Coordinates of C-alpha atoms in Angstrom, one line a residue:
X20 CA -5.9 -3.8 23.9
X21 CA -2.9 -5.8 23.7
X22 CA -0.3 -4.7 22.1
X23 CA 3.6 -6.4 20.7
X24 CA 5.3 -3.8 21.7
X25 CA 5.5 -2.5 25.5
X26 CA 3.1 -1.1 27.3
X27 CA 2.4 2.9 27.8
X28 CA 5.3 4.4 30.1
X29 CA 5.4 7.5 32.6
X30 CA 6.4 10.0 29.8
X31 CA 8.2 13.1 30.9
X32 CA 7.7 16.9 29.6
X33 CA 9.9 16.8 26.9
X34 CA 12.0 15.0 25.0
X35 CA 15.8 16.5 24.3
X36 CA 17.5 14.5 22.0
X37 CA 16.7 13.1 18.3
X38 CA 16.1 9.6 18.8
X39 CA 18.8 7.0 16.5
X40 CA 18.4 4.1 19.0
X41 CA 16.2 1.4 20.5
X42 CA 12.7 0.1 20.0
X43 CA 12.5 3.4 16.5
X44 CA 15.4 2.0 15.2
X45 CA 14.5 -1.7 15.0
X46 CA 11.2 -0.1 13.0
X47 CA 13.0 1.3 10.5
X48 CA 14.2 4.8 11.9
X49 CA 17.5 5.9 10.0
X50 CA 19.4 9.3 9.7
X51 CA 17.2 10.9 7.5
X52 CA 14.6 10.3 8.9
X53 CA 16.0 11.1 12.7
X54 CA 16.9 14.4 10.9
X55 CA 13.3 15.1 9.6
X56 CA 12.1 14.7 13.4
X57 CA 14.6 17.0 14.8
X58 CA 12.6 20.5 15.3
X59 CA 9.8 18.4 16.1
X60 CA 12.2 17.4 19.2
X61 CA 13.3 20.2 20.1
X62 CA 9.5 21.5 20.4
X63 CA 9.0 18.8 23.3
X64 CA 7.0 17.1 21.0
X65 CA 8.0 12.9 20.8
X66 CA 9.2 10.8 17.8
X67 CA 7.2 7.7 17.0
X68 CA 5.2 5.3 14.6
X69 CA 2.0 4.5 14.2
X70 CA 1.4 1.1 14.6
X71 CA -2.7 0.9 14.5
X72 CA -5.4 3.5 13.4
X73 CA -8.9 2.9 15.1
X74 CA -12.0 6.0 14.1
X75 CA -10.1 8.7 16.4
X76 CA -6.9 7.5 18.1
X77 CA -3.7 5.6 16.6
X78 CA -1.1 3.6 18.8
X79 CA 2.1 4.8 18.7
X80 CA 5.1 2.9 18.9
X81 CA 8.0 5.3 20.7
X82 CA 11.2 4.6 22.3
X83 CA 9.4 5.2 25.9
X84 CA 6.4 2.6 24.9
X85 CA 3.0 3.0 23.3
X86 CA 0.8 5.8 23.0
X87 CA -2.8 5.9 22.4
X88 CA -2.9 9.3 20.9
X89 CA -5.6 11.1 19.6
X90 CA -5.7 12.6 15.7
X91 CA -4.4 16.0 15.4
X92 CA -4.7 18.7 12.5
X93 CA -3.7 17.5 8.8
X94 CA -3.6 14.6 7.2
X95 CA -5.1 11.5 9.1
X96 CA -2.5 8.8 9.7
X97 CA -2.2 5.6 8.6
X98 CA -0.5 2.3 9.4
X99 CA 3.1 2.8 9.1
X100 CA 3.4 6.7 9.5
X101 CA 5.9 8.8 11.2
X102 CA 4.6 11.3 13.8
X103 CA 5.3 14.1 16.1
X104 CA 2.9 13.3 19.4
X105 CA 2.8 16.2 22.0
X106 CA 2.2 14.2 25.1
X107 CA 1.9 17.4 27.6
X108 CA 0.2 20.2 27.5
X109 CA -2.7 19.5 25.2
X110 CA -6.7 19.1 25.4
X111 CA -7.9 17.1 28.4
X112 CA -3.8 16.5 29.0
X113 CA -3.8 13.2 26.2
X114 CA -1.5 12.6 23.7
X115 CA -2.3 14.5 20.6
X116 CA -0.7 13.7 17.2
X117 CA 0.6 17.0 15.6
X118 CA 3.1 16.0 12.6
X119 CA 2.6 13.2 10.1
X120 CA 6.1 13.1 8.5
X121 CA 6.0 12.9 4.4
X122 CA 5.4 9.5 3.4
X123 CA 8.4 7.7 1.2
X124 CA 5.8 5.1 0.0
X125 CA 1.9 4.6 0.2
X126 CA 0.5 1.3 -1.1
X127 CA -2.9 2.6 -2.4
X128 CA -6.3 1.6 -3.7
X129 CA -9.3 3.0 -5.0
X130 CA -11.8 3.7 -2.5
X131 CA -13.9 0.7 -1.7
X132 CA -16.8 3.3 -1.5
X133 CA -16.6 3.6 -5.4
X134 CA -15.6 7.0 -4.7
X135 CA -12.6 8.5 -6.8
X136 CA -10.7 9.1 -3.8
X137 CA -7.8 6.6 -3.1
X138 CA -7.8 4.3 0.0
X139 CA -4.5 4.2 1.7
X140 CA -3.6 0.6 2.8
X141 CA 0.0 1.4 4.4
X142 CA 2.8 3.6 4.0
X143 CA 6.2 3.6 4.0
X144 CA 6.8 0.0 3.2
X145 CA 9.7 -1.3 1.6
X146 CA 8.7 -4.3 0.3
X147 CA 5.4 -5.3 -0.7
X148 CA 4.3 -9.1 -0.3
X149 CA 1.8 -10.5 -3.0
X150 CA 0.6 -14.1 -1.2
X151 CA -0.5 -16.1 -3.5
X152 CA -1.9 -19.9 -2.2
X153 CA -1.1 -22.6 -4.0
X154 CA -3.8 -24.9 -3.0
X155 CA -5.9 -23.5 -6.0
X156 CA -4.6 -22.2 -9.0
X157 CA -3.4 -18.9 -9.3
X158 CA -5.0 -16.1 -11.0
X159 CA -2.3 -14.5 -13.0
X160 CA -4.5 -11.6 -13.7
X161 CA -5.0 -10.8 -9.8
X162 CA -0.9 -10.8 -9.8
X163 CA -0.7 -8.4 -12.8
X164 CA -3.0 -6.4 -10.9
X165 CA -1.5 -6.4 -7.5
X166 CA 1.9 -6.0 -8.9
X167 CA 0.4 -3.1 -10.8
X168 CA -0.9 -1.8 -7.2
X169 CA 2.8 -3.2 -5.5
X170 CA 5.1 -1.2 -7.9
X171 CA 3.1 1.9 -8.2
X172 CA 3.6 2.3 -4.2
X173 CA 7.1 3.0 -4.7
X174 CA 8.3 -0.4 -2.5
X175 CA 9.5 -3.5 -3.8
X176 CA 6.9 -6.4 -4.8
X177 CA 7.8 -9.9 -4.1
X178 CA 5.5 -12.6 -4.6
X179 CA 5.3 -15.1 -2.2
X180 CA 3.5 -18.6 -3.2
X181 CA 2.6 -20.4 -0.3
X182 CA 1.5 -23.4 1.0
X183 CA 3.8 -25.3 -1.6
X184 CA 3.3 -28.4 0.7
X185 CA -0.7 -29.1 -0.6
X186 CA 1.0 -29.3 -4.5
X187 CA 3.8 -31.8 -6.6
X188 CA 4.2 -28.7 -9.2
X189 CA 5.3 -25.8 -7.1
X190 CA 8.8 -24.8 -9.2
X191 CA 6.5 -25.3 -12.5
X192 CA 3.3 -22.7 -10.9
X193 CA 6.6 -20.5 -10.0
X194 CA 8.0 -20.5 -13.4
X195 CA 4.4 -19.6 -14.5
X196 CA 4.0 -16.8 -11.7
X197 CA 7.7 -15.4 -13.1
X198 CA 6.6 -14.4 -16.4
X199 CA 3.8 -12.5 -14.9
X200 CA 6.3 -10.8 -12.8
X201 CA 8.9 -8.9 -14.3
X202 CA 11.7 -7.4 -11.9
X203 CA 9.8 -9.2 -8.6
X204 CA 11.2 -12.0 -6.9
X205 CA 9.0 -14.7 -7.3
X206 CA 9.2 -17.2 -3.7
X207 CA 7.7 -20.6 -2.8
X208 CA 7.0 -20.8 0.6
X209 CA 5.7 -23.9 3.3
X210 CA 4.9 -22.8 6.6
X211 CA 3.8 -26.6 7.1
X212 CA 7.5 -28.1 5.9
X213 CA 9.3 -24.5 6.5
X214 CA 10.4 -24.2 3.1
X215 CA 11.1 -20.8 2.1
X216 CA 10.4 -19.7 5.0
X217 CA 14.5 -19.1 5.7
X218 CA 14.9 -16.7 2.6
X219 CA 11.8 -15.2 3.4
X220 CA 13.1 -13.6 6.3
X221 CA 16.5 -12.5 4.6
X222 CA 14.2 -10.5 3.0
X223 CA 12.4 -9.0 5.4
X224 CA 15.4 -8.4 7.8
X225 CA 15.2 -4.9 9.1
X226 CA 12.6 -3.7 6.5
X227 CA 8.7 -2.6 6.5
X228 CA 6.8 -5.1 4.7
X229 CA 3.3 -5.1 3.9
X230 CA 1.1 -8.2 3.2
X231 CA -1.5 -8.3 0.6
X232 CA -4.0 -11.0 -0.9
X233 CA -6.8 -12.5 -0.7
X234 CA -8.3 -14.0 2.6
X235 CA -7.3 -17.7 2.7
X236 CA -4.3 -17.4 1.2
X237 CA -1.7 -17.7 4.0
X238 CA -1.3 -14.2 5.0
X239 CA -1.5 -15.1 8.7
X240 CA 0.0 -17.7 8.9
X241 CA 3.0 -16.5 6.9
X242 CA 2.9 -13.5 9.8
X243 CA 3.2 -16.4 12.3
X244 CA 6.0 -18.3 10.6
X245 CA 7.6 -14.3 10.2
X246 CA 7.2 -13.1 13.6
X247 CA 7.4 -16.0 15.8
X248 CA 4.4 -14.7 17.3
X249 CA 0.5 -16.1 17.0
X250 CA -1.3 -14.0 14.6
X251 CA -5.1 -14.9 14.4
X252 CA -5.8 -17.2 11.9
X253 CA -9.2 -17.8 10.7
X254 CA -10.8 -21.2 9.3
X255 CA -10.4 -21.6 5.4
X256 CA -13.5 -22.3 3.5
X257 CA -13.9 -25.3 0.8
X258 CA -13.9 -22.8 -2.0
X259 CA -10.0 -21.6 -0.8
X260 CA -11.7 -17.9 0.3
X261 CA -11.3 -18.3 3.8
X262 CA -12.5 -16.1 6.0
X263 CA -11.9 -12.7 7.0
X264 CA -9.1 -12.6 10.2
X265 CA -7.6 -9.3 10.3
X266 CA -9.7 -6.5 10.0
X267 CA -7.4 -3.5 10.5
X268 CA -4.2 -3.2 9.7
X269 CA -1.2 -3.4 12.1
X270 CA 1.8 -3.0 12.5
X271 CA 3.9 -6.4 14.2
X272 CA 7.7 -6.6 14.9
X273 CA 9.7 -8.8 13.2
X274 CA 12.6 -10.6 15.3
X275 CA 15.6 -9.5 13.2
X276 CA 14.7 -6.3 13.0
X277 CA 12.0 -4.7 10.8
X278 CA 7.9 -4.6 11.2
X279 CA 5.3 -6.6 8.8
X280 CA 1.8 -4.6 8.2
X281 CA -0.8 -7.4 8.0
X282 CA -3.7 -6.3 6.3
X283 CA -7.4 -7.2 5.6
X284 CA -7.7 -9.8 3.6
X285 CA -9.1 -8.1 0.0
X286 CA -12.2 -9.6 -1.9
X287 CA -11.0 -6.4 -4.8
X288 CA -8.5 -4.2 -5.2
X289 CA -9.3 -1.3 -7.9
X290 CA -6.7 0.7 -9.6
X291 CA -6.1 4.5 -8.6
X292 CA -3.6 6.4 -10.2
X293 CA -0.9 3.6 -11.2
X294 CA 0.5 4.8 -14.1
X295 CA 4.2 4.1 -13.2
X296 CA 2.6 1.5 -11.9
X297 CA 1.1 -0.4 -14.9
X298 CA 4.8 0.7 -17.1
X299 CA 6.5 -1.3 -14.6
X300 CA 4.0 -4.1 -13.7
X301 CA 4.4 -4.4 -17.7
X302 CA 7.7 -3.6 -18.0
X303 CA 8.1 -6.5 -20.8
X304 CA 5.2 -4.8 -23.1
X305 CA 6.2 -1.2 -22.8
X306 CA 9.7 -2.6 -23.8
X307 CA 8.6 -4.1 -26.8
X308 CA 6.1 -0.7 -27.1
X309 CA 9.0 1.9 -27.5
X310 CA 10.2 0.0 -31.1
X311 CA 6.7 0.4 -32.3
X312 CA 6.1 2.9 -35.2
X313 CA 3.5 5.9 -34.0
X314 CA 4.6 7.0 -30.1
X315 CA 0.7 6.7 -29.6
X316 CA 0.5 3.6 -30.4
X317 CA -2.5 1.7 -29.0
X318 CA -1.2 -1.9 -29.7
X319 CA -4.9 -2.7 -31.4
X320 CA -4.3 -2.7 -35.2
X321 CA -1.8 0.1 -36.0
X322 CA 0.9 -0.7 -38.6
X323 CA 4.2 -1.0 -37.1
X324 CA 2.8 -2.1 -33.8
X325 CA 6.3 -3.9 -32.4
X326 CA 3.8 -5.3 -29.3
X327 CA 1.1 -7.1 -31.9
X328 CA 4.3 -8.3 -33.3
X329 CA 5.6 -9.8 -30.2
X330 CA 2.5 -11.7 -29.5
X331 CA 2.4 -13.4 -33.1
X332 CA 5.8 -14.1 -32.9
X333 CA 5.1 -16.1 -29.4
X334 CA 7.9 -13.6 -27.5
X335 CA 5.0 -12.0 -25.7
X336 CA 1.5 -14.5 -24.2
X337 CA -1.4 -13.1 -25.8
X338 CA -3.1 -13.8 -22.3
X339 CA -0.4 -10.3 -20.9
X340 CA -1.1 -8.1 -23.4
X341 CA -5.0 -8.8 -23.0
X342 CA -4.2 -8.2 -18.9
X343 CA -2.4 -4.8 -20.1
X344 CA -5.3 -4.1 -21.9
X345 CA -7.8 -4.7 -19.7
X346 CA -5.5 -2.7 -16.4
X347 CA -4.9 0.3 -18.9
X348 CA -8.7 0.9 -19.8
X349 CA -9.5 0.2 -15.9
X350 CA -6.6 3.1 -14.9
X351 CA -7.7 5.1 -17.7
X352 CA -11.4 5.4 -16.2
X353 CA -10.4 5.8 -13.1
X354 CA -8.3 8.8 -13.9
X355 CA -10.6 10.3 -15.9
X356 CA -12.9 10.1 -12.7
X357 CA -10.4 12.2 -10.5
X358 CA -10.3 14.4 -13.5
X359 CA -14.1 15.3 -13.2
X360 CA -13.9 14.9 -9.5
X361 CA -11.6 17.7 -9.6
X362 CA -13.0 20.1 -12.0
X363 CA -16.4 19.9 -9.6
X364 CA -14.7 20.9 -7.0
X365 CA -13.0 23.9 -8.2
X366 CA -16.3 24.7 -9.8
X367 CA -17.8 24.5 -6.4
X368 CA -15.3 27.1 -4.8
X369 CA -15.8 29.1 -7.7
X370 CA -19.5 29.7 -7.0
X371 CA -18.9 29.9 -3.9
X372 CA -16.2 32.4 -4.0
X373 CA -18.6 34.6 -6.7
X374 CA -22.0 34.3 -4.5
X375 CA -19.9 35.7 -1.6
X376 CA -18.7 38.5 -4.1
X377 CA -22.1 39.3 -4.8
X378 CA -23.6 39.7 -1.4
X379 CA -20.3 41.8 -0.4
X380 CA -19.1 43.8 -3.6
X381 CA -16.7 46.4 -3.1
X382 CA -17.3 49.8 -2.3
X383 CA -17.3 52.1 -5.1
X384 CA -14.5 55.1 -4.9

């Protein structure tokens, strides 16, 4: 397998220092986090990211090269993790992942399984692009929803239209976009004419972005205009789906500095667990929800509802509190899911706990 970064290197024994420089830095390695690694170091055991989960083994990016390294004990990594590797002195002599440092920020769905378990896209991402194409007209639903998704992951959303050169209407679609956006920057991009493309990558400078949408909307070849590099593109279909390019997710390096996770493109993306997410997402309704009269308010027919207010007084589109509505009832299921999911669990290791009780009881004194 290819790879951007370099190639796997003759790695000695140990590593003796906490690593602040080179190839870790330029991902996104500062202090704290050179600090968090630091026993880890001093254990032999070597500092790096993971830049690509297959079944059983990640590559992972260190300062020495890559290193296809197995999964260890705990958590399984993901796309964007920090890890401790022992690279001596383990199973069949082959790098082992021991450590996945705590994440700062995991950008996560519900399980496309239809299981309640979340599905972990990336982690540790700073910003959070929503592409949007303009060649057919957004969905301003889909952007609630992956703003919802975006803001809940603890990064920073930023919506990116693209291919503003197939449209004469781009700064009106953006003004549109805007009020579904509340405290996201909102940017129209060309990779055809190169427009946007400039502030783009101020953005991105020396940061962990993640891309998200649908497949045909430019993800790739925004990566492309991003990285200077060829990221596979795949043939876009009359309907404006396009089809399916990247299938995992990856992590690419960005020339000024930073990484961009590019990943699948998504036919759906259910809710899990996005409170904070849908307050901030919505940040424009629950603002006009603290003046209303009850604190339960359900913004259906209550008197002193300061939200049904705002919608017949035109300062809040009917069409976003419907999109609230519809988000809300969606995250309230899904918790409610987890909710069960959990109680059956600890049921479960309750009878198994009390059938093991039975077949051994105590001795009697």
């Amino acid at each position: 397998m290819s790879s951007a970064f370099n190639e796997p290197n003759d790695f000695g024994p140990s590593v003796d220092h906490v690593p602040t420089g080179g190839v870790l830095a330029s991902l996104g390695l500062d202090a704290a986090r050179a600090a968090e690694f630091a026993p880890y170091v001093d254990r032999g055991l070597v500092a790096g990211r993971v830049s690509r989960v297959d079944r059983s083994t990640c590559d992972v990016v260190t300062d020495d090269g890559v290193l296809r390294a197995a999964h260890g004990a705990g958590p399984l990594p993901c796309t964007g993790d920090w890890v401790a590797v022992a690279v001596v002195g383990t199973p069949n002599e082959e790098p082992v992942i021991e450590s996945v440092l705590d994440r700062r920020t995991a950008l996560t769905r519900s399980s496309a399984s239809g299981r309640s378990e979340g599905q972990v896209l990336a982690v540790n991402v700073d910003s959070v692009l929503i592409v949007v194409p303009l060649d057919v007209e957004p969905d301003l639903g889909r952007i609630e929803r992956l703003l919802t998704v975006a803001w809940d992951s603890g990064a920073q959303p930023v919506v990116v239209l693209t291919k503003a050169d197939t449209v004469d209407d781009a700064d009106d679609v953006r003004a549109d976009v805007e009020t579904a956006a509340p405290g996201a920057d909102v940017i129209v991009v060309s990779a055809v004419t190169g427009e946007g493309v400039e502030v783009l990558g101020a953005v991105a400078a020396g940061r962990t972005l993640a891309l998200i949408g649908t497949s045909g909307a430019g993800k790739s070849t925004l990566a492309n205009a991003l990285t200077g590099a060829e990221v596979a593109t795949g043939e876009v279909r009359q309907d404006g789906k396009g089809r399916h390019t990247t299938t995992w997710r990856e992590l690419i390096p960005l020339p000024g500095g930073g990484v961009l996770v590019d990943t699948p493109g998504l036919r759906g993306i259910g809710l899990y667990d996005v409170n904070d997410g849908l307050d901030m997402a919505f940040s424009d309704v629950e603002e006009f929800a603290e003046q209303c009269r009850f604190a339960d308010c359900g913004h259906v027919a209550e008197p002193g509802c300061a939200v049904l207010e705002a919608v017949e007084t035109g300062a809040l589109p009917h069409r976003r509190l419907e999109s609230y509505r519809k988000l809300r009832r969606e995250a309230d299921w899904i918790a409610s899911r987890t909710d069960h999911r959990l109680r059956a669990e600890r049921a479960r290791q309750w009878k198994v706990v009390h059938k093991e009780m039975r077949r051994n009881p105590s001795p009697k004194k």
